[in-house]
Short mmCIF file of C-alpha atoms and ligand atoms in Angstrom, two decimals:
data_model
loop_
_atom_site.label_atom_id
_atom_site.label_comp_id
_atom_site.label_asym_id
_atom_site.label_seq_id
_atom_site.Cartn_x
_atom_site.Cartn_y
_atom_site.Cartn_z
CA MET K 278 104.02 30.04 119.96
CA ALA K 279 102.71 27.29 116.73
CA THR K 280 105.25 29.55 113.61
CA LYS K 281 103.25 29.26 110.47
CA ARG K 282 104.92 27.75 106.62
CA LYS K 283 106.54 29.86 104.42
CA VAL K 284 106.04 29.89 101.19
CA ILE K 285 108.44 30.81 97.98
CA ILE K 286 106.82 32.50 95.34
CA THR K 287 108.53 32.48 92.27
CA SER K 288 107.44 34.66 89.76
CA ALA K 289 108.28 33.86 85.73
CA VAL K 290 108.40 37.08 83.92
CA THR K 291 108.45 36.94 80.52
CA GLY K 292 109.12 33.24 79.05
CA ALA K 293 109.43 32.18 75.76
CA ILE K 294 106.45 30.30 75.05
CA HIS K 295 103.99 33.72 75.35
CA THR K 296 104.53 36.02 72.42
CA PRO K 297 103.89 39.73 72.44
CA SER K 298 100.87 39.87 69.94
CA MET K 299 99.34 37.00 73.23
CA SER K 300 99.39 40.14 75.74
CA PRO K 301 100.01 43.85 76.02
CA HIS K 302 101.20 43.55 79.26
CA LEU K 303 103.97 40.99 79.03
CA PRO K 304 107.82 42.64 78.86
CA VAL K 305 109.32 42.68 76.39
CA THR K 306 112.02 45.58 76.42
CA PRO K 307 115.02 44.89 79.00
CA ASP K 308 113.74 47.67 81.14
CA GLU K 309 110.00 46.60 80.46
CA ILE K 310 111.32 43.21 81.58
CA ALA K 311 113.24 44.71 84.85
CA GLU K 312 110.24 46.91 86.05
CA ALA K 313 108.13 43.82 85.64
CA ALA K 314 110.07 41.81 88.31
CA ILE K 315 110.58 44.59 90.32
CA GLY K 316 106.71 45.12 90.60
CA ALA K 317 106.04 41.54 91.36
CA ALA K 318 109.40 40.76 93.67
CA ARG K 319 107.65 43.83 95.53
CA ALA K 320 104.70 41.88 95.46
CA GLY K 321 105.82 39.32 96.76
CA ALA K 322 108.08 37.32 94.98
CA ALA K 323 111.37 36.15 96.82
CA ILE K 324 112.63 34.81 93.21
CA VAL K 325 112.40 35.93 89.88
CA HIS K 326 112.59 33.52 86.55
CA MET K 327 113.75 35.39 84.23
CA HIS K 328 114.29 35.05 80.20
CA ALA K 329 115.14 37.89 78.10
CA ARG K 330 113.95 39.39 74.83
CA ASP K 331 115.63 40.22 71.81
CA PRO K 332 114.12 44.44 71.71
CA LYS K 333 114.07 44.76 68.28
CA ASP K 334 111.12 42.35 67.25
CA GLY K 335 109.82 40.90 70.77
CA ARG K 336 112.12 37.18 69.92
CA PRO K 337 113.37 35.17 73.04
CA SER K 338 116.55 35.59 73.31
CA GLN K 339 119.59 34.13 74.74
CA GLU K 340 122.57 36.72 74.71
CA PRO K 341 124.51 37.92 77.07
CA LYS K 342 124.22 41.66 75.32
CA HIS K 343 120.61 41.03 76.22
CA PHE K 344 120.10 39.94 79.69
CA GLU K 345 122.72 42.39 81.21
CA PRO K 346 120.94 45.59 81.35
CA ILE K 347 117.84 43.37 83.04
CA LEU K 348 119.90 42.13 85.94
CA THR K 349 122.10 45.03 86.53
CA LYS K 350 118.69 47.11 86.92
CA LEU K 351 117.66 44.39 88.42
CA LYS K 352 120.64 44.28 91.02
CA ALA K 353 120.11 47.85 92.44
CA ASN K 354 117.01 47.45 92.72
CA THR K 355 116.24 44.07 94.97
CA ASP K 356 116.82 41.67 96.54
CA ALA K 357 115.13 38.71 95.03
CA VAL K 358 116.78 36.09 93.94
CA ILE K 359 117.49 35.97 90.69
CA ASN K 360 116.87 32.66 88.30
CA ILE K 361 117.68 32.98 85.05
CA THR K 362 116.66 30.18 82.45
CA THR K 363 118.80 27.44 81.10
CA GLY K 364 116.04 26.42 79.27
CA GLY K 365 115.74 29.60 76.59
CA SER K 366 113.10 28.25 73.94
CA PRO K 367 112.72 24.94 72.23
CA HIS K 368 113.75 26.32 69.27
CA MET K 369 117.35 26.77 70.31
CA THR K 370 120.19 24.90 71.10
CA VAL K 371 121.11 23.62 74.68
CA GLU K 372 125.20 25.38 73.56
CA GLU K 373 122.76 29.18 72.71
CA ARG K 374 121.25 27.85 76.27
CA MET K 375 123.07 27.65 78.66
CA LEU K 376 125.16 31.08 77.54
CA PRO K 377 123.85 33.72 80.27
CA ALA K 378 123.85 31.64 83.32
CA SER K 379 127.39 30.50 82.60
CA THR K 380 128.31 34.03 81.98
CA PHE K 381 126.29 35.81 85.17
CA LYS K 382 126.52 32.97 87.35
CA PRO K 383 123.17 34.00 89.07
CA GLU K 384 122.10 32.07 92.70
CA LEU K 385 119.70 30.24 90.99
CA ALA K 386 119.07 28.79 87.30
CA SER K 387 116.24 26.81 86.11
CA LEU K 388 117.26 22.66 84.42
CA ASN K 389 114.47 21.41 82.34
CA MET K 390 115.03 17.67 83.14
CA GLY K 391 114.47 15.40 80.13
CA SER K 392 113.78 15.78 76.40
CA MET K 393 110.22 15.97 75.34
CA ASN K 394 107.55 17.41 73.42
CA PHE K 395 106.61 20.95 73.41
CA GLY K 396 103.51 21.61 71.42
CA LEU K 397 102.29 25.23 71.91
CA TYR K 398 101.45 25.07 68.37
CA PRO K 399 96.76 24.85 70.19
CA MET K 400 97.62 28.41 70.99
CA LEU K 401 96.36 29.14 67.14
CA GLU K 402 93.92 28.86 67.48
CA ARG K 403 93.20 31.31 69.78
CA PHE K 404 95.20 33.96 68.94
CA SER K 405 95.50 35.23 64.98
CA GLU K 406 96.59 38.18 64.48
CA PHE K 407 100.30 38.53 65.22
CA GLN K 408 102.68 41.34 64.38
CA HIS K 409 105.62 39.75 63.88
CA GLU K 410 105.92 36.92 61.75
CA TRP K 411 108.05 34.43 63.78
CA GLU K 412 105.16 34.32 66.43
CA ARG K 413 103.28 32.42 64.16
CA GLU K 414 106.00 30.22 62.97
CA GLY K 415 106.98 29.16 66.31
CA LEU K 416 103.95 28.04 67.31
CA GLU K 417 103.55 26.06 64.14
CA LYS K 418 106.94 24.98 64.60
CA SER K 419 106.10 23.24 68.43
CA ARG K 420 104.16 20.82 66.03
CA ASP K 421 107.70 18.77 65.28
CA LEU K 422 109.65 20.23 67.48
CA VAL K 423 111.17 18.24 70.14
CA PHE K 424 112.73 19.84 73.75
CA LYS K 425 115.84 18.27 73.93
CA ASN K 426 117.17 18.01 77.34
CA THR K 427 119.21 14.87 77.08
CA PHE K 428 121.42 13.06 80.34
CA ALA K 429 124.34 14.80 78.34
CA ASP K 430 122.79 17.94 78.04
CA ILE K 431 121.73 17.88 81.87
CA GLU K 432 125.19 16.63 83.23
CA ASN K 433 126.46 20.11 81.40
CA ILE K 434 124.60 21.90 82.91
CA LEU K 435 124.81 20.70 86.02
CA THR K 436 129.15 20.16 86.06
CA ILE K 437 129.31 24.59 85.33
CA GLY K 438 126.27 25.19 87.61
CA ASN K 439 127.82 23.15 90.29
CA ALA K 440 131.86 24.99 89.70
CA ASN K 441 129.98 28.52 89.45
CA GLY K 442 128.02 27.74 92.90
CA THR K 443 124.60 28.45 90.84
CA ARG K 444 121.55 25.63 92.48
CA PHE K 445 119.24 24.94 90.07
CA GLU K 446 115.36 25.08 89.78
CA PHE K 447 114.57 21.57 88.72
CA GLU K 448 111.82 21.80 86.03
CA CYS K 449 110.62 18.48 86.32
CA TYR K 450 107.53 18.54 83.20
CA ASP K 451 106.64 14.26 83.72
CA ILE K 452 107.13 11.88 86.38
CA SER K 453 110.13 10.06 84.30
CA HIS K 454 111.73 13.48 85.20
CA LEU K 455 111.67 13.04 89.02
CA ASN K 456 112.80 9.65 88.35
CA ASN K 457 116.02 11.64 86.51
CA LEU K 458 116.80 14.18 88.85
CA ALA K 459 116.70 11.47 91.50
CA HIS K 460 119.66 9.39 89.10
CA PHE K 461 121.36 12.30 89.05
CA HIS K 462 120.86 12.97 93.16
CA ALA K 463 122.32 9.64 93.36
CA ARG K 464 125.70 10.10 91.60
CA GLY K 465 126.64 13.75 93.24
CA LEU K 466 125.75 15.62 90.28
CA ALA K 467 122.59 17.38 92.02
CA ARG K 468 122.73 18.69 95.57
CA GLY K 469 120.00 18.92 97.76
CA PRO K 470 118.57 20.86 99.13
CA LEU K 471 116.75 19.94 95.60
CA PHE K 472 114.34 22.96 94.53
CA VAL K 473 111.38 20.63 92.56
CA GLN K 474 109.46 22.89 90.33
CA SER K 475 107.03 20.01 89.07
CA VAL K 476 105.54 21.65 85.76
CA PHE K 477 101.48 21.12 85.19
CA GLY K 478 99.02 21.18 81.69
CA LEU K 479 102.03 21.70 79.51
CA LEU K 480 100.85 19.49 75.75
CA GLY K 481 103.80 17.34 76.19
CA GLY K 482 103.97 16.67 79.61
CA ILE K 483 102.20 15.37 82.31
CA GLY K 484 98.58 17.14 82.80
CA GLY K 485 97.03 19.43 84.98
CA HIS K 486 94.61 17.61 86.85
CA PRO K 487 94.37 17.44 90.65
CA GLU K 488 95.10 13.79 90.56
CA ASP K 489 98.64 14.18 88.81
CA LEU K 490 99.27 16.77 91.26
CA MET K 491 98.90 13.99 93.57
CA HIS K 492 100.82 11.70 91.43
CA MET K 493 103.96 13.85 91.19
CA ARG K 494 104.29 15.03 95.13
CA ARG K 495 103.35 10.90 96.21
CA THR K 496 106.50 9.68 94.00
CA ALA K 497 108.81 13.17 94.62
CA ASP K 498 108.85 11.91 98.37
CA ARG K 499 109.53 8.09 97.02
CA LEU K 500 112.14 9.25 95.07
CA LEU K 501 113.61 12.42 97.01
CA GLY K 502 112.85 11.45 100.39
CA ASP K 503 113.56 14.51 102.68
CA ASN K 504 115.89 15.88 99.94
CA TYR K 505 113.76 18.27 98.58
CA GLN K 506 111.84 22.06 98.83
CA TRP K 507 108.60 21.61 96.82
CA SER K 508 107.13 23.67 94.58
CA ILE K 509 103.62 24.37 91.80
CA LEU K 510 103.47 26.07 88.56
CA GLY K 511 100.70 25.56 87.07
CA ALA K 512 100.47 26.17 83.12
CA GLY K 513 97.63 28.36 81.66
CA LYS K 514 94.29 28.47 83.83
CA ASN K 515 95.80 25.91 85.95
CA GLN K 516 98.13 28.72 87.01
CA MET K 517 96.18 29.66 90.43
CA PRO K 518 93.60 26.98 91.34
CA LEU K 519 97.03 23.87 91.57
CA ALA K 520 99.41 26.38 93.30
CA THR K 521 96.66 26.49 96.23
CA ILE K 522 95.85 22.63 95.91
CA GLY K 523 100.39 22.58 96.20
CA ALA K 524 100.14 25.22 98.87
CA ALA K 525 97.69 23.62 101.49
CA MET K 526 99.90 20.32 100.77
CA GLY K 527 103.61 22.15 101.61
CA SER K 528 104.26 23.23 98.29
CA HIS K 529 105.81 26.80 96.95
CA VAL K 530 104.57 28.60 94.34
CA ARG K 531 105.40 29.87 90.95
CA VAL K 532 102.37 31.73 89.07
CA GLY K 533 104.38 34.45 86.49
CA LEU K 534 103.32 35.50 82.73
CA GLU K 535 105.32 33.52 81.34
CA ASP K 536 103.41 30.51 82.12
CA SER K 537 99.99 32.51 82.30
CA LEU K 538 98.75 35.77 80.82
CA TRP K 539 95.89 35.22 83.01
CA ILE K 540 94.17 36.92 85.92
CA GLY K 541 90.51 34.97 85.74
CA PRO K 542 88.50 33.49 82.67
CA GLY K 543 89.19 35.89 79.49
CA GLN K 544 90.99 37.90 81.94
CA LEU K 545 94.35 39.03 81.11
CA ALA K 546 96.77 40.10 83.92
CA ALA K 547 97.56 43.49 83.83
CA SER K 548 100.84 42.25 84.85
CA ASN K 549 103.21 39.97 86.92
CA ALA K 550 102.68 41.79 89.66
CA GLU K 551 98.30 41.32 89.77
CA GLN K 552 98.98 37.49 89.71
CA VAL K 553 102.19 37.56 92.87
CA THR K 554 99.45 39.56 94.64
CA ARG K 555 96.33 36.83 93.55
CA ILE K 556 98.46 34.15 94.94
CA ARG K 557 99.82 35.71 97.61
CA THR K 558 96.31 36.84 99.59
CA ILE K 559 95.15 33.13 98.67
CA LEU K 560 97.97 32.31 101.10
CA GLU K 561 97.91 34.34 104.00
CA ALA K 562 94.06 33.67 103.55
CA LEU K 563 95.43 30.10 104.34
CA ASN K 564 97.24 31.29 106.92
CA PHE K 565 100.97 30.84 105.79
CA ASP K 566 103.85 32.88 105.71
CA ILE K 567 105.39 34.68 102.73
CA ALA K 568 109.32 33.96 102.57
CA THR K 569 111.33 36.71 102.30
CA PRO K 570 114.98 36.37 99.74
CA ASP K 571 116.52 35.61 102.48
CA GLU K 572 114.50 33.50 103.56
CA ALA K 573 114.21 31.87 100.41
CA ARG K 574 118.12 31.77 99.90
CA GLU K 575 118.45 30.42 103.75
CA MET K 576 115.49 27.19 102.61
CA LEU K 577 117.28 27.00 99.05
CA GLN K 578 120.99 27.46 100.60
CA LEU K 579 121.93 29.79 98.04
CA LYS K 580 125.64 31.69 97.58
CA GLY K 581 124.28 34.94 98.28
CA GLN K 582 123.73 37.87 95.62
CA ASN K 583 126.98 39.12 96.78
CA ASN K 584 128.51 35.94 94.72
CA VAL K 585 127.19 36.58 91.17
CA GLY K 586 128.37 37.43 88.55
CA PHE K 587 127.00 40.60 87.03
N1 KMH T 838 107.67 28.36 81.07
C1 KMH T 838 107.91 26.59 82.23
C2 KMH T 838 107.03 25.73 81.64
C3 KMH T 838 112.82 27.37 81.33
O1 KMH T 838 113.20 28.93 81.68
O2 KMH T 838 114.13 26.63 81.75
C4 KMH T 838 109.08 26.34 81.34
C5 KMH T 838 110.62 27.31 82.04
C6 KMH T 838 112.20 26.88 81.56
O3 KMH T 838 110.37 27.55 82.99
ZN1 ZN T 839 111.54 30.04 81.71
#
């Protein structure tokens, strides 16, 4: 009997790109963030990609004390794979950014594969009213900001992750990032199966055109051969169309309010779960199965949720 391909859905729950004033549905407190992730997992996300915020004013935070209540609640209420960010926010130092993943030793952590411009300031044209001054300031400062991910930074994060048995979601925002990943793979520091999250449509990275996706795919095939599992993250309005094209070509998918606040033109998503349900419906209509957390663990060779540090 023919078997259906299993697609891993990742939901990126709160992130650092969007700010609390941009959507009333963006989770901010530890409890809201955990509930949003649990909802996404129940809707079909095998992986939840986690950032934390300071509940005082919703500012992105990499302080372990802000992650701990979220992680504890998630572990008690879902078997989803927990993926902790090492990207944090581009405004933070790499040392700050690494702290939650090195403290909590998750099954999976994100790893950004190159330094880049990270232009969020165009959002100032769409959002003018902010509850907190840090929101406007952060967007404004992104005109003159380098998201720093040098070879030394990447090597550091890989070394810590490898020692803790943490595997990585390799976030590749451009073709050069695939070259960097192939370099670390050849050195034995990035270990397969490589989970390649190709990111489209962020200002500073590759665009969000289907041709960009094709070019990423061809290049990843050429550089990484059979050593990778491919996933698609389209930012903003690219989210659902690129996930659909990618899935039809063999990819896994990532959705979530971190990467887009929207469910349709001019329509805010009411929750992370709503976006997961939308892509799940599309995937099932394409005759794919949705991978369970344990199936994702097997595909990505993860260490298991009993072997984390929380
Ligand atoms: N929102 C993504 C485009 C990270 O957490 O390491 C960036 C991201 C970075 O996910
Ligand atoms: Zn993230």
